mmCIF file of C-alpha atoms and ligand atoms in Angstrom:
data_model
loop_
_atom_site.group_PDB
_atom_site.id
_atom_site.type_symbol
_atom_site.label_atom_id
_atom_site.label_comp_id
_atom_site.label_asym_id
_atom_site.label_seq_id
_atom_site.Cartn_x
_atom_site.Cartn_y
_atom_site.Cartn_z
ATOM 1 C CA MET A 1 21.644 -0.928 -10.894
ATOM 2 C CA ALA A 2 18.453 -0.979 -10.363
ATOM 3 C CA LYS A 3 16.998 0.475 -7.213
ATOM 4 C CA THR A 4 14.946 -1.527 -4.767
ATOM 5 C CA ALA A 5 11.563 -1.496 -3.906
ATOM 6 C CA ILE A 6 8.904 -3.014 -1.568
ATOM 7 C CA ILE A 7 5.375 -3.996 -1.565
ATOM 8 C CA THR A 8 2.896 -5.095 1.008
ATOM 9 C CA GLY A 9 0.187 -6.702 0.131
ATOM 10 C CA GLY A 10 1.455 -7.148 -3.574
ATOM 11 C CA SER A 11 0.186 -10.289 -4.501
ATOM 12 C CA ARG A 12 -3.229 -8.707 -5.929
ATOM 13 C CA GLY A 13 -5.726 -5.864 -6.645
ATOM 14 C CA ILE A 14 -4.544 -2.546 -6.246
ATOM 15 C CA GLY A 15 -0.905 -4.090 -5.323
ATOM 16 C CA GLU A 16 -0.732 -5.639 -8.296
ATOM 17 C CA ALA A 17 -0.862 -2.913 -9.859
ATOM 18 C CA MET A 18 1.206 -1.287 -8.622
ATOM 19 C CA ALA A 19 3.911 -3.885 -8.328
ATOM 20 C CA LEU A 20 4.028 -3.952 -12.088
ATOM 21 C CA LYS A 21 4.341 -0.272 -12.189
ATOM 22 C CA LEU A 22 7.454 -0.248 -10.092
ATOM 23 C CA GLY A 23 8.857 -2.681 -12.372
ATOM 24 C CA GLU A 24 7.737 -0.645 -15.542
ATOM 25 C CA LEU A 25 9.587 1.849 -13.836
ATOM 26 C CA GLY A 26 12.787 -0.191 -13.744
ATOM 27 C CA TYR A 27 12.530 -0.671 -9.835
ATOM 28 C CA ASN A 28 13.703 -4.414 -8.184
ATOM 29 C CA VAL A 29 10.763 -5.270 -6.710
ATOM 30 C CA VAL A 30 9.910 -6.760 -2.899
ATOM 31 C CA ILE A 31 6.534 -8.287 -3.208
ATOM 32 C CA ASN A 32 5.356 -9.109 -0.040
ATOM 33 C CA TYR A 33 1.929 -11.089 0.464
ATOM 34 C CA ARG A 34 0.192 -12.607 3.900
ATOM 35 C CA SER A 35 -2.063 -16.007 2.886
ATOM 36 C CA GLU A 36 -0.829 -19.276 1.649
ATOM 37 C CA SER A 37 -2.995 -19.587 -1.339
ATOM 38 C CA SER A 38 -1.512 -16.448 -2.893
ATOM 39 C CA LYS A 39 1.222 -17.623 -2.965
ATOM 40 C CA VAL A 40 1.330 -18.775 -6.489
ATOM 41 C CA LEU A 41 -0.228 -15.649 -7.351
ATOM 42 C CA SER A 42 3.038 -14.021 -6.139
ATOM 43 C CA ASP A 43 5.313 -16.078 -8.054
ATOM 44 C CA ASN A 44 3.570 -15.597 -11.008
ATOM 45 C CA LEU A 45 3.644 -11.444 -10.505
ATOM 46 C CA ALA A 46 7.414 -11.506 -9.902
ATOM 47 C CA GLU A 47 7.916 -13.827 -12.818
ATOM 48 C CA LYS A 48 6.409 -11.400 -15.496
ATOM 49 C CA ILE A 49 7.659 -8.341 -13.872
ATOM 50 C CA ALA A 50 10.898 -9.801 -14.119
ATOM 51 C CA LYS A 51 10.283 -11.323 -17.847
ATOM 52 C CA GLU A 52 8.562 -8.167 -18.984
ATOM 53 C CA TYR A 53 10.511 -5.640 -17.564
ATOM 54 C CA LYS A 54 13.991 -7.171 -17.278
ATOM 55 C CA VAL A 55 14.101 -6.156 -13.681
ATOM 56 C CA GLU A 56 14.862 -8.822 -10.185
ATOM 57 C CA THR A 57 11.846 -9.526 -8.056
ATOM 58 C CA LEU A 58 11.964 -11.438 -4.250
ATOM 59 C CA VAL A 59 8.662 -12.476 -3.221
ATOM 60 C CA VAL A 60 8.242 -13.012 0.843
ATOM 61 C CA LYS A 61 5.594 -14.324 2.554
ATOM 62 C CA ALA A 62 5.211 -11.965 5.664
ATOM 63 C CA ASP A 63 2.336 -10.745 8.117
ATOM 64 C CA VAL A 64 2.510 -7.703 8.028
ATOM 65 C CA SER A 65 0.646 -6.604 11.186
ATOM 66 C CA LYS A 66 3.386 -8.510 13.242
ATOM 67 C CA TYR A 67 6.497 -6.579 13.498
ATOM 68 C CA GLU A 68 8.804 -9.293 14.257
ATOM 69 C CA ASP A 69 7.513 -10.557 10.066
ATOM 70 C CA CYS A 70 7.929 -7.162 9.309
ATOM 71 C CA GLU A 71 11.647 -6.926 10.129
ATOM 72 C CA ALA A 72 12.394 -10.484 8.685
ATOM 73 C CA LEU A 73 10.881 -8.902 5.451
ATOM 74 C CA VAL A 74 13.064 -6.000 5.078
ATOM 75 C CA ASN A 75 16.036 -8.212 6.335
ATOM 76 C CA LYS A 76 15.536 -10.824 3.426
ATOM 77 C CA THR A 77 15.327 -7.138 1.407
ATOM 78 C CA VAL A 78 18.556 -5.976 2.041
ATOM 79 C CA GLU A 79 20.181 -9.612 2.026
ATOM 80 C CA LYS A 80 19.619 -9.912 -1.689
ATOM 81 C CA PHE A 81 19.300 -6.015 -2.876
ATOM 82 C CA GLY A 82 21.687 -4.022 -0.243
ATOM 83 C CA ASP A 83 21.519 -1.329 2.320
ATOM 84 C CA LYS A 84 19.831 1.163 0.087
ATOM 85 C CA ILE A 85 15.602 1.065 -0.282
ATOM 86 C CA SER A 86 14.370 3.246 -2.622
ATOM 87 C CA VAL A 87 10.724 2.720 -2.283
ATOM 88 C CA LEU A 88 8.405 1.774 -0.228
ATOM 89 C CA VAL A 89 4.741 1.472 -0.881
ATOM 90 C CA ASN A 90 2.695 0.482 2.410
ATOM 91 C CA ASN A 91 -0.581 -1.196 0.299
ATOM 92 C CA ALA A 92 -1.813 -4.473 3.103
ATOM 93 C CA GLY A 93 -5.289 -3.927 3.578
ATOM 94 C CA ILE A 94 -8.521 -5.816 4.929
ATOM 95 C CA THR A 95 -11.520 -4.171 5.824
ATOM 96 C CA ASN A 96 -14.477 -5.969 8.544
ATOM 97 C CA ASN A 97 -17.577 -3.890 6.841
ATOM 98 C CA CYS A 98 -19.411 -4.416 10.522
ATOM 99 C CA ASN A 99 -21.378 -2.392 12.981
ATOM 100 C CA TRP A 100 -19.975 -1.080 15.600
ATOM 101 C CA ILE A 101 -22.380 -3.050 18.371
ATOM 102 C CA ASP A 102 -21.890 -6.489 16.989
ATOM 103 C CA ILE A 103 -17.890 -6.053 15.787
ATOM 104 C CA THR A 104 -15.781 -7.870 18.021
ATOM 105 C CA LYS A 105 -11.828 -6.346 19.973
ATOM 106 C CA GLU A 106 -10.519 -8.759 17.889
ATOM 107 C CA GLN A 107 -12.019 -7.793 14.215
ATOM 108 C CA TYR A 108 -10.814 -4.153 14.862
ATOM 109 C CA GLU A 109 -7.760 -4.827 16.818
ATOM 110 C CA ASN A 110 -6.886 -7.224 13.353
ATOM 111 C CA VAL A 111 -8.092 -3.962 10.885
ATOM 112 C CA ILE A 112 -5.763 -1.036 13.139
ATOM 113 C CA ASN A 113 -3.057 -3.872 13.272
ATOM 114 C CA THR A 114 -3.140 -5.001 9.497
ATOM 115 C CA ASN A 115 -3.796 -1.357 8.057
ATOM 116 C CA LEU A 116 -1.954 0.751 10.564
ATOM 117 C CA MET A 117 0.033 -0.726 12.691
ATOM 118 C CA SER A 118 1.601 -2.359 9.498
ATOM 119 C CA PHE A 119 2.613 1.398 7.853
ATOM 120 C CA LEU A 120 4.641 2.277 11.313
ATOM 121 C CA HIS A 121 6.312 -0.713 11.428
ATOM 122 C CA MET A 122 7.326 -0.641 8.135
ATOM 123 C CA THR A 123 7.939 2.896 7.854
ATOM 124 C CA HIS A 124 10.170 2.825 11.236
ATOM 125 C CA LEU A 125 12.518 -0.165 9.698
ATOM 126 C CA VAL A 126 12.940 0.880 6.241
ATOM 127 C CA LEU A 127 13.697 4.703 6.816
ATOM 128 C CA PRO A 128 16.943 3.917 8.096
ATOM 129 C CA TYR A 129 17.663 1.772 4.789
ATOM 130 C CA MET A 130 16.854 5.436 2.992
ATOM 131 C CA ILE A 131 18.072 8.545 5.187
ATOM 132 C CA ASN A 132 21.700 7.320 4.642
ATOM 133 C CA HIS A 133 21.888 7.392 1.167
ATOM 134 C CA SER A 134 19.049 9.695 -0.512
ATOM 135 C CA SER A 135 20.016 12.979 -1.773
ATOM 136 C CA LYS A 136 17.726 15.900 -3.228
ATOM 137 C CA GLU A 137 18.914 14.359 -6.383
ATOM 138 C CA ASP A 138 18.455 10.684 -6.014
ATOM 139 C CA GLN A 139 15.557 11.064 -3.588
ATOM 140 C CA CYS A 140 13.309 8.097 -1.759
ATOM 141 C CA ASN A 141 9.855 7.343 -1.569
ATOM 142 C CA ILE A 142 7.181 5.848 0.787
ATOM 143 C CA VAL A 143 3.408 5.857 -0.869
ATOM 144 C CA ASN A 144 0.820 5.193 1.648
ATOM 145 C CA THR A 145 -2.262 3.503 0.594
ATOM 146 C CA SER A 146 -5.463 5.163 2.536
ATOM 147 C CA SER A 147 -8.845 5.396 1.298
ATOM 148 C CA VAL A 148 -11.669 7.512 0.817
ATOM 149 C CA GLY A 149 -12.788 5.915 3.967
ATOM 150 C CA GLY A 150 -9.693 8.053 5.479
ATOM 151 C CA LEU A 151 -10.869 11.613 3.595
ATOM 152 C CA THR A 152 -14.775 11.167 5.041
ATOM 153 C CA GLY A 153 -16.340 8.912 6.949
ATOM 154 C CA VAL A 154 -18.592 5.273 5.798
ATOM 155 C CA ILE A 155 -21.163 3.426 7.633
ATOM 156 C CA ASN A 156 -20.208 0.052 9.069
ATOM 157 C CA GLN A 157 -16.592 0.911 8.297
ATOM 158 C CA ALA A 158 -15.476 2.634 11.986
ATOM 159 C CA ASP A 159 -12.286 0.695 12.651
ATOM 160 C CA TYR A 160 -11.359 0.850 8.442
ATOM 161 C CA CYS A 161 -11.852 5.008 8.712
ATOM 162 C CA ALA A 162 -9.550 5.119 12.471
ATOM 163 C CA SER A 163 -7.010 3.442 10.353
ATOM 164 C CA LYS A 164 -7.033 5.101 6.948
ATOM 165 C CA SER A 165 -7.261 8.394 8.545
ATOM 166 C CA GLY A 166 -4.564 7.715 11.130
ATOM 167 C CA ILE A 167 -2.007 6.581 7.791
ATOM 168 C CA ILE A 168 -2.770 10.103 6.776
ATOM 169 C CA GLY A 169 -1.403 11.428 9.863
ATOM 170 C CA LEU A 170 1.388 9.132 9.638
ATOM 171 C CA THR A 171 2.032 10.659 5.883
ATOM 172 C CA ARG A 172 1.824 13.988 7.008
ATOM 173 C CA ALA A 173 4.299 13.904 9.606
ATOM 174 C CA LEU A 174 6.756 11.875 8.337
ATOM 175 C CA ALA A 175 7.341 14.101 5.306
ATOM 176 C CA LEU A 176 7.506 16.986 7.441
ATOM 177 C CA GLU A 177 10.604 14.583 9.585
ATOM 178 C CA PHE A 178 12.271 13.678 6.972
ATOM 179 C CA ALA A 179 11.455 16.318 3.626
ATOM 180 C CA SER A 180 15.117 17.769 3.822
ATOM 181 C CA ARG A 181 16.460 14.199 4.175
ATOM 182 C CA GLY A 182 15.466 13.494 0.483
ATOM 183 C CA VAL A 183 12.680 11.276 1.521
ATOM 184 C CA ARG A 184 9.380 11.639 0.172
ATOM 185 C CA VAL A 185 5.971 10.463 1.922
ATOM 186 C CA ASN A 186 2.703 10.535 -0.081
ATOM 187 C CA ALA A 187 -0.712 8.658 0.232
ATOM 188 C CA ILE A 188 -2.838 7.779 -2.375
ATOM 189 C CA ALA A 189 -6.618 7.709 -1.050
ATOM 190 C CA PRO A 190 -8.592 5.433 -3.419
ATOM 191 C CA GLY A 191 -12.289 5.877 -4.155
ATOM 192 C CA MET A 192 -14.218 2.369 -4.730
ATOM 193 C CA ILE A 193 -12.291 0.211 -7.260
ATOM 194 C CA MET A 194 -12.448 -2.940 -8.317
ATOM 195 C CA THR A 195 -10.411 -5.316 -6.316
ATOM 196 C CA ASP A 196 -11.728 -8.547 -3.683
ATOM 197 C CA MET A 197 -12.080 -6.432 -1.687
ATOM 198 C CA LEU A 198 -15.287 -5.146 -3.650
ATOM 199 C CA ARG A 199 -16.325 -8.593 -5.354
ATOM 200 C CA GLY A 200 -18.225 -10.104 -2.819
ATOM 201 C CA VAL A 201 -20.794 -7.151 -3.211
ATOM 202 C CA ASN A 202 -23.840 -8.138 -5.441
ATOM 203 C CA GLN A 203 -25.043 -6.680 -8.769
ATOM 204 C CA ASP A 204 -27.375 -5.108 -7.561
ATOM 205 C CA GLU A 205 -25.154 -3.584 -4.658
ATOM 206 C CA LEU A 206 -22.158 -2.903 -7.354
ATOM 207 C CA ASN A 207 -24.959 -0.557 -9.050
ATOM 208 C CA ALA A 208 -26.487 1.267 -6.151
ATOM 209 C CA LEU A 209 -22.928 1.915 -5.708
ATOM 210 C CA ALA A 210 -21.701 3.184 -8.849
ATOM 211 C CA ALA A 211 -24.753 5.508 -8.670
ATOM 212 C CA THR A 212 -23.106 7.207 -5.913
ATOM 213 C CA ILE A 213 -20.100 8.430 -7.879
ATOM 214 C CA PRO A 214 -20.517 11.675 -9.990
ATOM 215 C CA GLU A 215 -18.684 10.109 -12.560
ATOM 216 C CA GLY A 216 -20.855 6.925 -12.319
ATOM 217 C CA PHE A 217 -18.551 4.378 -12.197
ATOM 218 C CA ILE A 218 -16.299 2.208 -10.039
ATOM 219 C CA GLY A 219 -12.636 2.860 -10.993
ATOM 220 C CA ASP A 220 -10.184 0.584 -12.520
ATOM 221 C CA VAL A 221 -6.728 -0.942 -10.055
ATOM 222 C CA SER A 222 -4.850 0.799 -13.313
ATOM 223 C CA ASP A 223 -6.281 4.339 -11.891
ATOM 224 C CA ILE A 224 -4.423 4.147 -8.634
ATOM 225 C CA ALA A 225 -1.357 2.269 -10.303
ATOM 226 C CA GLY A 226 -1.070 5.429 -12.411
ATOM 227 C CA ALA A 227 -1.429 7.569 -9.432
ATOM 228 C CA LEU A 228 1.992 5.744 -8.035
ATOM 229 C CA GLY A 229 3.693 6.741 -11.324
ATOM 230 C CA TYR A 230 3.413 10.275 -10.737
ATOM 231 C CA LEU A 231 3.846 10.458 -7.371
ATOM 232 C CA LEU A 232 7.338 8.589 -7.892
ATOM 233 C CA THR A 233 8.223 11.060 -10.359
ATOM 234 C CA ALA A 234 7.284 14.316 -8.919
ATOM 235 C CA PRO A 235 10.307 15.936 -6.527
ATOM 236 C CA TYR A 236 8.019 18.791 -5.432
ATOM 237 C CA MET A 237 5.545 16.363 -3.793
ATOM 238 C CA THR A 238 5.435 15.733 -0.241
ATOM 239 C CA GLY A 239 3.314 15.310 2.312
ATOM 240 C CA GLN A 240 0.112 14.903 0.053
ATOM 241 C CA VAL A 241 -2.754 12.812 -0.225
ATOM 242 C CA ILE A 242 -3.786 12.158 -3.768
ATOM 243 C CA SER A 243 -8.127 10.482 -4.432
ATOM 244 C CA PRO A 244 -8.616 8.626 -7.564
ATOM 245 C CA ASN A 245 -12.833 8.854 -7.029
ATOM 246 C CA GLY A 246 -14.133 9.314 -9.469
ATOM 247 C CA GLY A 247 -15.601 12.896 -7.515
ATOM 248 C CA PHE A 248 -16.844 10.489 -4.547
ATOM 249 C CA VAL A 249 -14.809 12.790 -2.019
ATOM 250 C CA LEU A 250 -13.831 16.134 -2.688
ATOM 251 C CA GLN A 251 -11.073 17.682 -1.032
HETATM 252 P P1 LIG B 1 -7.441 -7.035 -1.750
HETATM 253 O O1 LIG B 1 -7.789 -7.415 -3.422
HETATM 254 O O2 LIG B 1 -8.305 -7.820 -1.058
HETATM 255 O O3 LIG B 1 -5.997 -7.121 -1.534
HETATM 256 C C1 LIG B 1 -4.998 -6.743 -0.307
HETATM 257 C C2 LIG B 1 -3.373 -7.475 -0.393
HETATM 258 O O4 LIG B 1 -3.569 -7.094 1.178
HETATM 259 C C3 LIG B 1 -3.592 -8.484 -0.839
HETATM 260 O O5 LIG B 1 -2.226 -8.710 -1.438
HETATM 261 C C4 LIG B 1 -3.362 -8.991 0.567
HETATM 262 O O6 LIG B 1 -2.197 -10.179 0.943
HETATM 263 C C5 LIG B 1 -2.526 -8.034 2.041
HETATM 264 N N1 LIG B 1 -2.865 -8.411 2.890
HETATM 265 C C6 LIG B 1 -3.472 -8.576 3.327
HETATM 266 N N2 LIG B 1 -3.473 -8.261 5.092
HETATM 267 C C7 LIG B 1 -2.254 -8.572 5.117
HETATM 268 C C8 LIG B 1 -1.579 -8.955 6.090
HETATM 269 N N3 LIG B 1 -1.436 -8.577 7.417
HETATM 270 N N4 LIG B 1 0.181 -8.916 5.900
HETATM 271 C C9 LIG B 1 0.429 -8.730 4.643
HETATM 272 N N5 LIG B 1 -0.466 -8.610 3.421
HETATM 273 C C10 LIG B 1 -1.791 -8.608 3.737
HETATM 274 O O7 LIG B 1 -7.382 -5.583 -1.527
HETATM 275 P P2 LIG B 1 -7.194 -3.728 -2.688
HETATM 276 O O8 LIG B 1 -8.394 -3.727 -2.967
HETATM 277 O O9 LIG B 1 -6.537 -4.394 -3.380
HETATM 278 O O10 LIG B 1 -6.660 -3.017 -1.556
HETATM 279 C C11 LIG B 1 -5.566 -2.539 -1.296
HETATM 280 C C12 LIG B 1 -5.802 -1.509 -0.425
HETATM 281 O O11 LIG B 1 -6.528 -0.583 -0.800
HETATM 282 C C13 LIG B 1 -5.974 -1.462 0.879
HETATM 283 O O12 LIG B 1 -4.875 -0.838 2.010
HETATM 284 C C14 LIG B 1 -7.116 -1.010 1.157
HETATM 285 O O13 LIG B 1 -7.857 -0.527 1.921
HETATM 286 C C15 LIG B 1 -6.731 0.159 -0.171
HETATM 287 N N6 LIG B 1 -8.192 0.322 -0.737
HETATM 288 C C16 LIG B 1 -9.210 0.095 -1.211
HETATM 289 C C17 LIG B 1 -10.003 0.387 -1.852
HETATM 290 C C18 LIG B 1 -10.914 -0.627 -2.778
HETATM 291 O O14 LIG B 1 -11.905 -0.450 -3.788
HETATM 292 N N7 LIG B 1 -10.619 -1.747 -3.119
HETATM 293 C C19 LIG B 1 -10.480 1.580 -2.031
HETATM 294 C C20 LIG B 1 -9.841 2.304 -1.290
HETATM 295 C C21 LIG B 1 -8.326 1.721 -0.458
HETATM 296 P P3 LIG B 1 -3.113 -11.996 0.564
HETATM 297 O O15 LIG B 1 -3.208 -11.823 -1.120
HETATM 298 O O16 LIG B 1 -1.869 -12.474 0.679
HETATM 299 O O17 LIG B 1 -3.986 -12.341 1.624
#
């Protein structure tokens, strides 16, 4: 029987590529999204994964910055696929890109609630469905999307960097707490990847950004999906942060 994987923010961008990777690896995939405009995207993605990889899918609209929405997401998963959740990919994220004088409390709270609190909520709610089933031979996995912004500072991204560094702390602590119970917890810290998050930037700025990357180009979502595939199939990896970033940040 196929195992179950949940991905938050799975409708587009990096999340879409990771949802496809989960299907390719044979998981039943629960795709979460938040915006009404992403419903069709998510439904089409679910259909594509089911058809291509012969697994089952479930699409759940939920604002993961809210605990009660996370509860509903987990409950719907358990109702459809049973009480073993093998993989949780925490990926939903937003950014403000605003200086620390003009930014409002509402704006930075939204970033922290979406990027960090959602990861706390989801791990808190999903881990009970992992630890009762996992073992050394049949590990469960949590993979958290951080960012190079969590490894280094970025101007006008104080709230974003705080959230992404927080994710790394959460990853390391949970990895230690659950290592002996068959749950591995790792993070991926992408560098600059071409998604809607970067599509608002004009071509000149993109060229300038690319010039700051030692490899000289902006990454693709497949670079991050590949890292996910590796982490899910690497039994000796836990508490680690891997950062596909073209040499932009060296750890
Ligand atoms: P994106 O294309 O803007 O996609 C963001 C995803 O997050 C969408 O699926 C969106 O759902 C979802 N989301 C946002 N707020 C949510 C909420 N409250 N509840 C549920 N879902 C929510 O961004 P991306 O570039 O793929 O980013 C994905 C992750 O990678 C983020 O955590 C981001 O910080 C991280 N990252 C990205 C880059 C980059 O260069 N692109 C670099 C480093 C890290 P809707 O479609 O419903 O809005």
